[in-house]
Structure formats: structure tokens, C-alpha cells
């Protein structure tokens, strides 16, 4: 009698269930702003000051009173010079201040005229002019004279205090994944240190007696059926790009006892165990029963192509060789079950399922709220008539016309397609694609950031 398998789980449902289990990690680190790129902010960054802190000049030029320049050609005495980092004196009527970009606007000035619209004059030239400002009695030694060739408007070329950030404003929210621009923003409000979520601790291993590490055997000495372990390289790199502390546990033999031992050891000191291979239904696929022996397997087989054999579960704290607090052989701050995710062994399946499912899960562990990939519309410059009942993710790349070209071989073992391509197209179940159709395109640049 043939056993009836449960229906495959839709991708969106699987992702929602996965994210529902990704409780943000409780640990916090305080790091120098210098070193916080890619980390996730654990607390709001609140500004203790206005940015800019005072009104300042948006360009090199002359600060003046608009009332003193009723017409183009007016000449004013230059009474002071204000560079960035210094402050000027109150501006007297009928005078101008030579000012430079970023310098505070002196009290009394209500506009800055850029130097291209001004003409510096000698004393003789100024005296010969018929349009000198009304108040040109020198209260202080003149630094020269300036002819203003345009009539200024109040507020012209002045950056107002608090124009960018006001005191007390939240400039970066908790859960923000810090970018270089965000680090600059934090620095602009004086923050030399930031409180961030702890890095997820991830144990990584592969299963399969056929796997060989590059360098162990040259190609000419590889036994029949052996393959080099490629998954281990890209999975480790992707985890590190997400800010994880990665422990590489190597290749575990295709034996249930060895798989159980590897899972038990890894669970004592890690927040997540990620495996590649061994989550199918073959007699030599031992990961599924091993996880079930130590905890629970909650997700199993997703309606996507490539990547159907995907598994999620957890290892119970009682199996970790210590308490729930992780004090016996564990790491300080470790509590509760250890997440488990099992990826398929085929390299393209492993890569795609990591980017679409594991990446948002790991980001959510760090408290990031917006973890869903952002698809964009693009024109298909190919035909796809092989509509599958599963949701498919096809490897494509943009061409010079902005359309998407399809890699010819979409097999789950064709890793060259992932280097040739610059993204994937999301194809709903049972839907063919005709050349010219608008499709949902997801760039690798977003998935691998």
C-alpha cells in the first residue's frame, strides 16, 4: 500500500511560520560606531542636539541684511570674516560678512549671497560707486568692500538650525540594520558607541559521504561518486555577511548516530544549526530523524523549485548537556531551544532557499522588522513554457535593454547559473511566461547584502 504524503507547504505560509519562530535574541553588545557596520541597532538613537546646531551658510559668499541691498549693484563694507569653526559678531547695518560654507551666520544677517554673484572691490572702487550702502561709517577697520549683483531674499543660502535633525528626535530606530550612511548619521549626533543586538551564533555542517573538501584530493584522485563540497563555502560567506558568528563543524558522515552527536554538540553553544543535505527522504538522509530524536521538526517540504526538501525545527534544551540557561558547556546568554534549519544538498537549491528563507530568519533573530525581499517589475526577454505546479525561482540577468535574460539550464545542481545571473524571477505555480511579460524580479544584490 502506497503511503500518502501530506501536501507541500506554500512558500508564503512557510516563510510566515518560520519568521513567527524567530524571536529576537536577548543579548546586547556595545560597540564603537567605527565597528558597527552591518550590526542591528538594539535601542533607538536619540539626538541630544540640533543638526546643524545653528544657522550656517550653505555656500561661500557674503552674509548681509536684505534691507541693505534694495537694488542690484549695492556696495557694502566687509566688516568681518567668518570661517567654518569660528563665530562672528552681530552684523551692523550697512555691512557684510565674508562667510564660508558651514560657518555660523552672524546675528542680524538674514541672507547669504554666493560669491559668484558678488564683486570684491578696492577702497577706491568703492568710493567711486554711487550705490554704497547707507551705513558705511567704519565702526571697525574695513576688510574691503563688496558689490552685490543681485537682490537677495530672506533666508537665501542659509541652512537653519535643526533643519536636518531636531534635539530629541529619534534618528535611527531599534531594529535598523546599520549601513555606512547610518554610521555617519549616528556620528553626526555625537554617538561614538552604539548598542546593538548580539551576533547570532550559527553552527554549520554538511552531511554526505560523497563530499570532499577542496585541497584534500586533487581532481584526478577523486573516487567515483565523490564531489567537492561547494555549499559549505557560500553558506559560510552568506552567514558572515549577515553578521553571524559561524562555527564550521565540517562534514558529518551519513550515519544517524554521528548526526545526532553533531546536533547535540552544536546545540549547546549556538542559537541556530544550519545543515546542508540529508533532509530528503532517502535511506541515507539522517538529519530529519536525528532532529526528531532531540527535539521537533516543524516544517517539512515546501512547494518551491528549486528547494522542496527544506526543514525547520529545534533542539530541546534538555538534550544540550546543560540547563536552559546554557551554563553546562554552553555560552553565557544561551537559553531555550536551539533553532534548526536543514537545507537541501543540491547547491542551487541550498543557495536559493538560504536567500529566500534563512536570510530573513537570521535578520529577524537580530530584531530587524523589515526582512521581506522587495521584488521589482521587469520585462521578460524570454519564454518559459515549462510551468510547474510549484512556485519557481528562475535565474536571470538584466541585459543592456533593461530586460531579463534566462540562463539556459535551470537545474538545481547547475551552480554556474548563480554566477552568470544577477537575480531571480518569481514564477507563480502553473504560470507560463511569454516574452514581453512583466515579471517579479529580485536582484541578488539585495539577497546577498
Short mmCIF file of C-alpha atoms in Angstrom, two decimals:
data_model
loop_
_atom_site.label_atom_id
_atom_site.label_comp_id
_atom_site.label_asym_id
_atom_site.label_seq_id
_atom_site.Cartn_x
_atom_site.Cartn_y
_atom_site.Cartn_z
CA UNK A 1 0.00 0.00 0.00
CA UNK A 2 1.40 3.37 -1.02
CA UNK A 3 1.69 5.92 1.77
CA UNK A 4 0.03 9.25 1.10
CA UNK A 5 2.30 12.22 1.67
CA UNK A 6 0.91 15.48 3.10
CA UNK A 7 0.56 18.35 0.62
CA UNK A 8 3.55 20.63 0.12
CA UNK A 9 3.53 23.81 2.16
CA UNK A 10 3.12 27.05 0.17
CA UNK A 11 6.18 29.30 0.25
CA UNK A 12 4.48 32.33 1.85
CA UNK A 13 2.97 30.15 4.56
CA UNK A 14 6.34 28.53 5.26
CA UNK A 15 8.08 31.92 5.49
CA UNK A 16 5.41 33.29 7.83
CA UNK A 17 5.72 30.27 10.13
CA UNK A 18 9.48 30.49 10.05
CA UNK A 19 9.51 34.19 10.99
CA UNK A 20 6.96 33.60 13.76
CA UNK A 21 9.54 31.36 15.46
CA UNK A 22 12.42 33.81 15.07
CA UNK A 23 12.24 35.51 18.45
CA UNK A 24 14.88 38.27 18.57
CA UNK A 25 17.95 37.30 20.56
CA UNK A 26 18.08 38.88 24.04
CA UNK A 27 21.80 39.65 24.19
CA UNK A 28 23.20 43.14 23.62
CA UNK A 29 26.66 44.41 22.71
CA UNK A 30 28.07 47.91 22.93
CA UNK A 31 30.40 48.56 20.02
CA UNK A 32 32.30 51.53 18.67
CA UNK A 33 30.44 53.30 15.90
CA UNK A 34 33.56 52.69 13.79
CA UNK A 35 32.91 48.93 14.01
CA UNK A 36 29.10 48.80 13.79
CA UNK A 37 28.62 48.40 10.04
CA UNK A 38 26.10 45.64 9.37
CA UNK A 39 25.09 45.27 13.02
CA UNK A 40 21.49 45.75 14.14
CA UNK A 41 20.63 48.59 16.48
CA UNK A 42 19.23 47.40 19.82
CA UNK A 43 17.99 50.78 21.11
CA UNK A 44 16.74 53.97 19.48
CA UNK A 45 19.41 56.55 18.71
CA UNK A 46 18.08 59.88 20.04
CA UNK A 47 19.72 63.17 19.13
CA UNK A 48 20.96 65.34 22.02
CA UNK A 49 21.32 68.38 19.75
CA UNK A 50 20.07 70.16 16.67
CA UNK A 51 21.80 69.31 13.39
CA UNK A 52 23.03 71.72 12.23
CA UNK A 53 23.49 73.20 15.72
CA UNK A 54 23.00 76.78 14.49
CA UNK A 55 22.08 78.65 11.31
CA UNK A 56 25.00 78.33 8.91
CA UNK A 57 25.98 79.27 5.40
CA UNK A 58 25.20 76.84 2.58
CA UNK A 59 27.99 78.26 0.42
CA UNK A 60 30.96 80.60 0.22
CA UNK A 61 29.81 84.20 -0.14
CA UNK A 62 28.69 87.20 1.89
CA UNK A 63 26.23 87.32 4.79
CA UNK A 64 24.16 90.50 4.86
CA UNK A 65 20.84 92.17 5.65
CA UNK A 66 18.35 92.08 2.80
CA UNK A 67 17.18 95.57 3.78
CA UNK A 68 20.67 96.88 2.99
CA UNK A 69 20.51 95.70 -0.64
CA UNK A 70 17.44 97.33 -2.22
CA UNK A 71 18.89 97.06 -5.73
CA UNK A 72 21.48 95.16 -7.67
CA UNK A 73 24.86 96.88 -7.59
CA UNK A 74 24.69 97.97 -3.95
CA UNK A 75 28.14 98.21 -2.32
CA UNK A 76 28.67 97.19 1.33
CA UNK A 77 31.64 97.41 3.62
CA UNK A 78 33.05 93.99 4.59
CA UNK A 79 33.36 94.24 8.36
CA UNK A 80 34.28 90.67 9.34
CA UNK A 81 35.39 87.31 8.02
CA UNK A 82 33.79 84.09 9.31
CA UNK A 83 35.22 80.67 8.52
CA UNK A 84 33.74 77.28 9.43
CA UNK A 85 34.58 76.51 13.04
CA UNK A 86 34.52 80.15 14.14
CA UNK A 87 31.72 82.53 15.05
CA UNK A 88 31.11 86.12 14.01
CA UNK A 89 29.95 89.28 15.72
CA UNK A 90 26.47 90.80 15.31
CA UNK A 91 26.23 92.26 11.83
CA UNK A 92 26.00 96.04 11.81
CA UNK A 93 23.61 97.77 9.37
CA UNK A 94 25.21 98.58 6.04
CA UNK A 95 27.93 95.96 6.36
CA UNK A 96 28.54 92.44 5.07
CA UNK A 97 30.49 89.49 6.44
CA UNK A 98 32.72 87.41 4.24
CA UNK A 99 31.50 83.89 5.06
CA UNK A 100 32.41 80.34 4.08
CA UNK A 101 30.39 77.14 3.74
CA UNK A 102 29.35 75.74 7.12
CA UNK A 103 30.24 78.88 9.07
CA UNK A 104 27.61 80.21 11.53
CA UNK A 105 25.54 83.07 10.16
CA UNK A 106 26.17 86.15 12.33
CA UNK A 107 23.26 87.61 14.34
CA UNK A 108 21.48 90.26 12.29
CA UNK A 109 22.18 88.69 8.88
CA UNK A 110 19.18 87.23 7.09
CA UNK A 111 20.68 86.06 3.78
CA UNK A 112 23.88 84.83 2.16
CA UNK A 113 24.74 85.77 -1.41
CA UNK A 114 27.11 83.33 -3.10
CA UNK A 115 30.44 84.77 -4.13
CA UNK A 116 29.72 84.26 -7.85
CA UNK A 117 27.06 86.99 -7.54
CA UNK A 118 29.39 89.37 -5.72
CA UNK A 119 32.40 91.50 -6.68
CA UNK A 120 35.17 92.32 -4.24
CA UNK A 121 36.23 95.99 -4.57
CA UNK A 122 39.19 98.10 -3.54
CA UNK A 123 38.60 101.17 -1.40
CA UNK A 124 38.96 103.46 -4.45
CA UNK A 125 36.42 101.48 -6.43
CA UNK A 126 34.01 101.56 -3.52
CA UNK A 127 34.37 105.31 -3.07
CA UNK A 128 33.66 105.91 -6.76
CA UNK A 129 30.44 103.90 -6.57
CA UNK A 130 27.15 105.74 -6.28
CA UNK A 131 25.38 102.84 -4.68
CA UNK A 132 27.28 102.35 -1.43
CA UNK A 133 25.10 101.18 1.46
CA UNK A 134 23.63 103.91 3.63
CA UNK A 135 25.55 102.98 6.76
CA UNK A 136 29.16 102.82 5.71
CA UNK A 137 30.68 104.59 8.68
CA UNK A 138 33.52 102.28 9.74
CA UNK A 139 32.79 101.03 13.28
CA UNK A 140 35.71 98.64 12.76
CA UNK A 141 38.55 98.52 10.24
CA UNK A 142 37.14 97.51 6.85
CA UNK A 143 38.28 94.22 5.31
CA UNK A 144 37.34 95.61 1.93
CA UNK A 145 34.17 96.31 0.04
CA UNK A 146 31.79 94.16 -1.95
CA UNK A 147 29.32 94.93 -4.74
CA UNK A 148 26.21 92.75 -4.63
CA UNK A 149 24.97 92.00 -8.15
CA UNK A 150 21.61 90.50 -7.17
CA UNK A 151 18.81 91.41 -4.78
CA UNK A 152 18.77 88.73 -2.03
CA UNK A 153 15.70 87.12 -0.48
CA UNK A 154 15.35 86.46 3.28
CA UNK A 155 16.73 83.03 4.21
CA UNK A 156 18.66 82.67 0.97
CA UNK A 157 21.55 80.15 1.20
CA UNK A 158 21.09 79.70 4.95
CA UNK A 159 20.81 76.23 6.48
CA UNK A 160 18.65 76.59 9.56
CA UNK A 161 19.45 75.12 12.97
CA UNK A 162 17.74 71.74 13.29
CA UNK A 163 16.97 71.67 9.58
CA UNK A 164 18.23 68.07 9.37
CA UNK A 165 17.68 66.82 12.94
CA UNK A 166 15.97 68.41 15.92
CA UNK A 167 17.04 67.85 19.52
CA UNK A 168 15.20 64.83 20.98
CA UNK A 169 14.39 63.28 17.60
CA UNK A 170 14.86 59.55 17.04
CA UNK A 171 17.28 59.39 14.12
CA UNK A 172 17.68 55.59 13.99
CA UNK A 173 15.12 53.12 15.25
CA UNK A 174 15.90 49.93 17.14
CA UNK A 175 15.92 47.11 14.62
CA UNK A 176 17.74 49.15 11.96
CA UNK A 177 20.49 47.25 10.20
CA UNK A 178 23.32 49.76 10.21
CA UNK A 179 24.74 50.92 6.90
CA UNK A 180 27.72 53.23 6.28
CA UNK A 181 25.26 56.13 5.89
CA UNK A 182 23.61 55.21 9.22
CA UNK A 183 27.00 55.22 10.93
CA UNK A 184 27.60 58.72 9.60
CA UNK A 185 24.20 59.79 10.89
CA UNK A 186 24.97 58.38 14.34
CA UNK A 187 28.31 60.19 14.33
CA UNK A 188 26.59 63.47 13.37
CA UNK A 189 24.76 63.45 16.72
CA UNK A 190 27.93 62.63 18.66
CA UNK A 191 27.47 58.89 19.19
CA UNK A 192 30.85 57.17 19.39
CA UNK A 193 29.29 53.91 20.64
CA UNK A 194 26.12 52.06 19.73
CA UNK A 195 24.09 49.38 21.47
CA UNK A 196 23.49 46.52 19.03
CA UNK A 197 21.88 43.09 19.10
CA UNK A 198 24.30 40.24 19.73
CA UNK A 199 25.55 38.36 16.71
CA UNK A 200 23.68 35.10 16.10
CA UNK A 201 25.89 32.08 16.82
CA UNK A 202 25.44 29.61 13.99
CA UNK A 203 26.82 26.09 13.70
CA UNK A 204 27.24 24.96 10.11
CA UNK A 205 27.83 21.45 8.84
CA UNK A 206 27.23 19.33 5.76
CA UNK A 207 26.21 15.70 5.54
CA UNK A 208 27.18 13.20 2.89
CA UNK A 209 29.83 10.51 2.49
CA UNK A 210 30.31 11.69 -1.09
CA UNK A 211 31.60 15.12 -0.04
CA UNK A 212 35.27 16.03 -0.27
CA UNK A 213 36.82 19.36 0.73
CA UNK A 214 38.83 21.19 -1.94
CA UNK A 215 42.51 20.60 -1.25
CA UNK A 216 42.03 17.17 0.31
CA UNK A 217 42.20 15.34 -3.02
CA UNK A 218 43.17 16.57 -6.49
CA UNK A 219 40.54 16.04 -9.22
CA UNK A 220 42.43 13.12 -10.77
CA UNK A 221 42.31 11.19 -7.47
CA UNK A 222 38.62 11.72 -6.71
CA UNK A 223 36.87 8.34 -6.28
CA UNK A 224 33.73 7.54 -8.29
CA UNK A 225 30.68 9.37 -6.90
CA UNK A 226 32.71 11.91 -4.90
CA UNK A 227 32.09 15.65 -5.27
CA UNK A 228 33.70 18.74 -3.82
CA UNK A 229 31.73 20.47 -1.06
CA UNK A 230 30.70 23.80 -2.57
CA UNK A 231 27.73 24.53 -0.28
CA UNK A 232 29.93 24.95 2.76
CA UNK A 233 31.72 27.89 1.16
CA UNK A 234 28.79 30.01 0.05
CA UNK A 235 26.70 29.28 3.17
CA UNK A 236 29.53 30.38 5.47
CA UNK A 237 30.08 33.53 3.43
CA UNK A 238 26.38 34.41 3.41
CA UNK A 239 26.09 33.89 7.18
CA UNK A 240 29.09 36.12 7.80
CA UNK A 241 27.61 38.82 5.59
CA UNK A 242 24.58 38.75 7.89
CA UNK A 243 26.81 39.38 10.90
CA UNK A 244 26.78 35.85 12.32
CA UNK A 245 29.50 34.16 14.36
CA UNK A 246 29.92 30.95 12.35
CA UNK A 247 31.32 27.70 13.68
CA UNK A 248 32.17 25.34 10.85
CA UNK A 249 31.70 21.75 12.04
CA UNK A 250 32.78 20.24 8.74
CA UNK A 251 31.26 17.19 7.09
CA UNK A 252 29.25 14.71 9.16
CA UNK A 253 29.13 11.09 7.92
CA UNK A 254 25.86 9.65 6.67
CA UNK A 255 25.18 7.86 9.96
CA UNK A 256 22.32 8.55 12.33
CA UNK A 257 24.48 8.29 15.46
CA UNK A 258 27.05 10.72 14.06
CA UNK A 259 24.31 13.16 13.04
CA UNK A 260 22.67 13.03 16.49
CA UNK A 261 26.03 13.62 18.17
CA UNK A 262 26.81 16.60 15.91
CA UNK A 263 23.42 18.17 16.57
CA UNK A 264 23.67 17.66 20.33
CA UNK A 265 27.15 19.18 20.50
CA UNK A 266 26.23 22.15 18.31
CA UNK A 267 23.02 22.93 20.18
CA UNK A 268 24.84 23.57 23.46
CA UNK A 269 26.64 26.65 22.19
CA UNK A 270 24.68 28.05 19.27
CA UNK A 271 21.45 29.88 18.52
CA UNK A 272 20.98 28.19 15.14
CA UNK A 273 22.20 24.99 13.50
CA UNK A 274 22.28 25.10 9.72
CA UNK A 275 22.87 21.93 7.73
CA UNK A 276 23.14 21.18 4.05
CA UNK A 277 21.98 17.82 2.70
CA UNK A 278 20.31 14.89 4.41
CA UNK A 279 16.80 16.39 4.60
CA UNK A 280 15.27 14.38 1.78
CA UNK A 281 13.51 11.01 2.20
CA UNK A 282 16.26 8.61 1.20
CA UNK A 283 17.54 5.84 3.43
CA UNK A 284 20.85 7.69 3.87
CA UNK A 285 19.22 11.01 4.79
CA UNK A 286 19.55 11.01 8.59
CA UNK A 287 19.08 14.66 9.54
CA UNK A 288 15.31 14.54 9.83
CA UNK A 289 15.11 11.57 12.25
CA UNK A 290 18.11 12.90 14.20
CA UNK A 291 16.40 16.26 14.82
CA UNK A 292 13.20 14.49 15.80
CA UNK A 293 15.14 12.39 18.31
CA UNK A 294 16.48 15.54 20.01
CA UNK A 295 13.59 17.92 19.60
CA UNK A 296 10.97 18.62 16.99
CA UNK A 297 10.75 19.13 13.25
CA UNK A 298 8.03 21.69 12.46
CA UNK A 299 8.39 22.39 8.75
CA UNK A 300 8.94 19.86 6.05
CA UNK A 301 8.85 20.11 2.22
CA UNK A 302 7.90 23.44 0.64
CA UNK A 303 6.16 23.98 -2.68
CA UNK A 304 9.09 25.77 -4.35
CA UNK A 305 11.52 24.88 -7.12
CA UNK A 306 14.41 24.62 -6.55
CA UNK A 307 14.40 23.76 -2.87
CA UNK A 308 11.50 21.47 -1.94
CA UNK A 309 13.31 19.49 0.82
CA UNK A 310 13.60 22.25 3.43
CA UNK A 311 13.27 21.56 7.14
CA UNK A 312 12.81 23.70 10.26
CA UNK A 313 12.73 22.56 13.86
CA UNK A 314 14.51 22.91 17.16
CA UNK A 315 16.74 21.01 19.55
CA UNK A 316 15.34 20.98 23.09
CA UNK A 317 17.42 22.49 25.88
CA UNK A 318 17.27 19.21 27.81
CA UNK A 319 19.30 17.49 25.08
CA UNK A 320 22.10 20.05 25.11
CA UNK A 321 24.01 18.58 28.01
CA UNK A 322 23.16 21.54 30.25
CA UNK A 323 20.33 23.68 31.60
CA UNK A 324 18.08 26.03 29.70
CA UNK A 325 20.47 28.80 30.65
CA UNK A 326 23.29 27.05 28.83
CA UNK A 327 25.58 27.02 31.88
CA UNK A 328 26.92 23.50 31.36
CA UNK A 329 29.13 23.57 28.30
CA UNK A 330 27.13 26.40 26.77
CA UNK A 331 27.73 30.07 26.15
CA UNK A 332 26.65 32.79 28.56
CA UNK A 333 23.29 34.16 27.49
CA UNK A 334 22.22 30.93 25.71
CA UNK A 335 18.70 29.99 26.72
CA UNK A 336 15.92 27.78 25.45
CA UNK A 337 15.88 25.55 22.39
CA UNK A 338 18.32 25.88 19.52
CA UNK A 339 16.81 26.59 16.12
CA UNK A 340 17.49 24.06 13.39
CA UNK A 341 17.26 24.64 9.64
CA UNK A 342 18.08 21.93 7.13
CA UNK A 343 18.74 22.93 3.54
CA UNK A 344 18.70 20.65 0.50
CA UNK A 345 22.02 19.31 -0.70
CA UNK A 346 21.84 20.41 -4.33
CA UNK A 347 23.88 23.64 -4.46
CA UNK A 348 21.38 25.87 -6.28
CA UNK A 349 18.54 24.64 -4.05
CA UNK A 350 20.68 25.31 -0.99
CA UNK A 351 21.61 28.82 -2.14
CA UNK A 352 18.10 29.87 -3.17
CA UNK A 353 16.43 28.56 -0.01
CA UNK A 354 19.06 30.30 2.10
CA UNK A 355 18.46 33.64 0.43
CA UNK A 356 14.66 33.42 0.49
CA UNK A 357 14.09 31.74 3.87
CA UNK A 358 17.19 31.63 6.06
CA UNK A 359 18.27 35.21 5.40
CA UNK A 360 15.01 36.79 6.68
CA UNK A 361 15.03 34.35 9.61
CA UNK A 362 18.55 35.36 10.67
CA UNK A 363 17.73 39.06 10.29
CA UNK A 364 14.60 38.63 12.43
CA UNK A 365 16.73 36.91 15.12
CA UNK A 366 18.62 40.21 15.26
CA UNK A 367 15.43 42.24 15.67
CA UNK A 368 15.11 43.53 12.10
CA UNK A 369 11.44 44.16 11.35
CA UNK A 370 11.51 44.61 7.57
CA UNK A 371 13.03 41.37 6.33
CA UNK A 372 10.90 40.51 3.30
CA UNK A 373 12.59 40.74 -0.10
CA UNK A 374 11.48 43.57 -2.39
CA UNK A 375 10.62 42.38 -5.88
CA UNK A 376 10.53 44.83 -8.78
CA UNK A 377 8.76 44.64 -12.10
CA UNK A 378 10.86 43.92 -15.19
CA UNK A 379 10.26 42.73 -18.75
CA UNK A 380 10.97 39.10 -19.57
CA UNK A 381 13.11 38.77 -22.69
CA UNK A 382 12.49 35.02 -22.77
CA UNK A 383 9.72 32.46 -23.00
CA UNK A 384 9.06 29.95 -20.22
CA UNK A 385 6.54 27.31 -21.14
CA UNK A 386 7.52 24.68 -18.55
CA UNK A 387 5.02 25.84 -15.94
CA UNK A 388 5.44 23.80 -12.76
CA UNK A 389 2.88 23.18 -10.03
CA UNK A 390 5.39 24.55 -7.55
CA UNK A 391 6.41 28.19 -7.26
CA UNK A 392 9.61 28.57 -9.27
CA UNK A 393 12.57 30.91 -8.93
CA UNK A 394 14.42 31.22 -12.23
CA UNK A 395 17.98 32.53 -12.56
CA UNK A 396 18.12 35.57 -14.84
CA UNK A 397 20.19 38.66 -15.53
CA UNK A 398 19.47 42.11 -16.92
CA UNK A 399 20.58 42.91 -20.43
CA UNK A 400 21.54 46.25 -21.98
CA UNK A 401 17.89 46.99 -22.76
CA UNK A 402 16.83 46.53 -19.13
CA UNK A 403 15.04 43.26 -19.82
CA UNK A 404 15.73 39.89 -18.25
CA UNK A 405 17.53 37.04 -19.97
CA UNK A 406 17.17 33.45 -18.77
CA UNK A 407 20.00 31.06 -18.05
CA UNK A 408 19.50 28.08 -20.34
CA UNK A 409 19.92 25.29 -17.76
CA UNK A 410 17.76 25.82 -14.65
CA UNK A 411 18.81 22.55 -12.98
CA UNK A 412 19.23 22.57 -9.20
CA UNK A 413 22.83 21.38 -9.48
CA UNK A 414 23.96 23.99 -12.01
CA UNK A 415 25.89 26.39 -9.79
CA UNK A 416 27.26 28.28 -12.81
CA UNK A 417 23.77 29.74 -13.26
CA UNK A 418 24.06 31.60 -9.95
CA UNK A 419 27.30 33.30 -11.02
CA UNK A 420 26.03 34.17 -14.50
CA UNK A 421 22.76 35.53 -13.10
CA UNK A 422 22.24 38.77 -11.19
CA UNK A 423 18.87 37.83 -9.73
CA UNK A 424 15.83 35.58 -9.84
CA UNK A 425 12.32 35.75 -11.27
CA UNK A 426 9.41 34.66 -9.09
CA UNK A 427 7.06 32.47 -11.14
CA UNK A 428 3.68 31.60 -9.56
CA UNK A 429 2.58 27.93 -9.71
CA UNK A 430 1.34 26.81 -13.10
CA UNK A 431 2.05 30.13 -14.83
CA UNK A 432 4.00 30.25 -18.10
CA UNK A 433 5.93 33.36 -19.17
CA UNK A 434 5.83 34.88 -22.65
CA UNK A 435 8.47 37.26 -23.98
CA UNK A 436 7.48 40.82 -23.05
CA UNK A 437 5.54 39.86 -19.91
CA UNK A 438 6.21 41.90 -16.78
CA UNK A 439 7.61 39.58 -14.11
CA UNK A 440 8.66 39.88 -10.47
CA UNK A 441 12.44 40.26 -10.38
CA UNK A 442 14.59 40.07 -7.25
CA UNK A 443 18.22 41.20 -7.57
CA UNK A 444 20.94 39.13 -5.91
CA UNK A 445 22.42 42.44 -4.70
CA UNK A 446 19.59 42.65 -2.17
CA UNK A 447 19.63 38.98 -1.21
CA UNK A 448 23.39 38.90 -0.61
CA UNK A 449 23.83 42.27 1.12
#
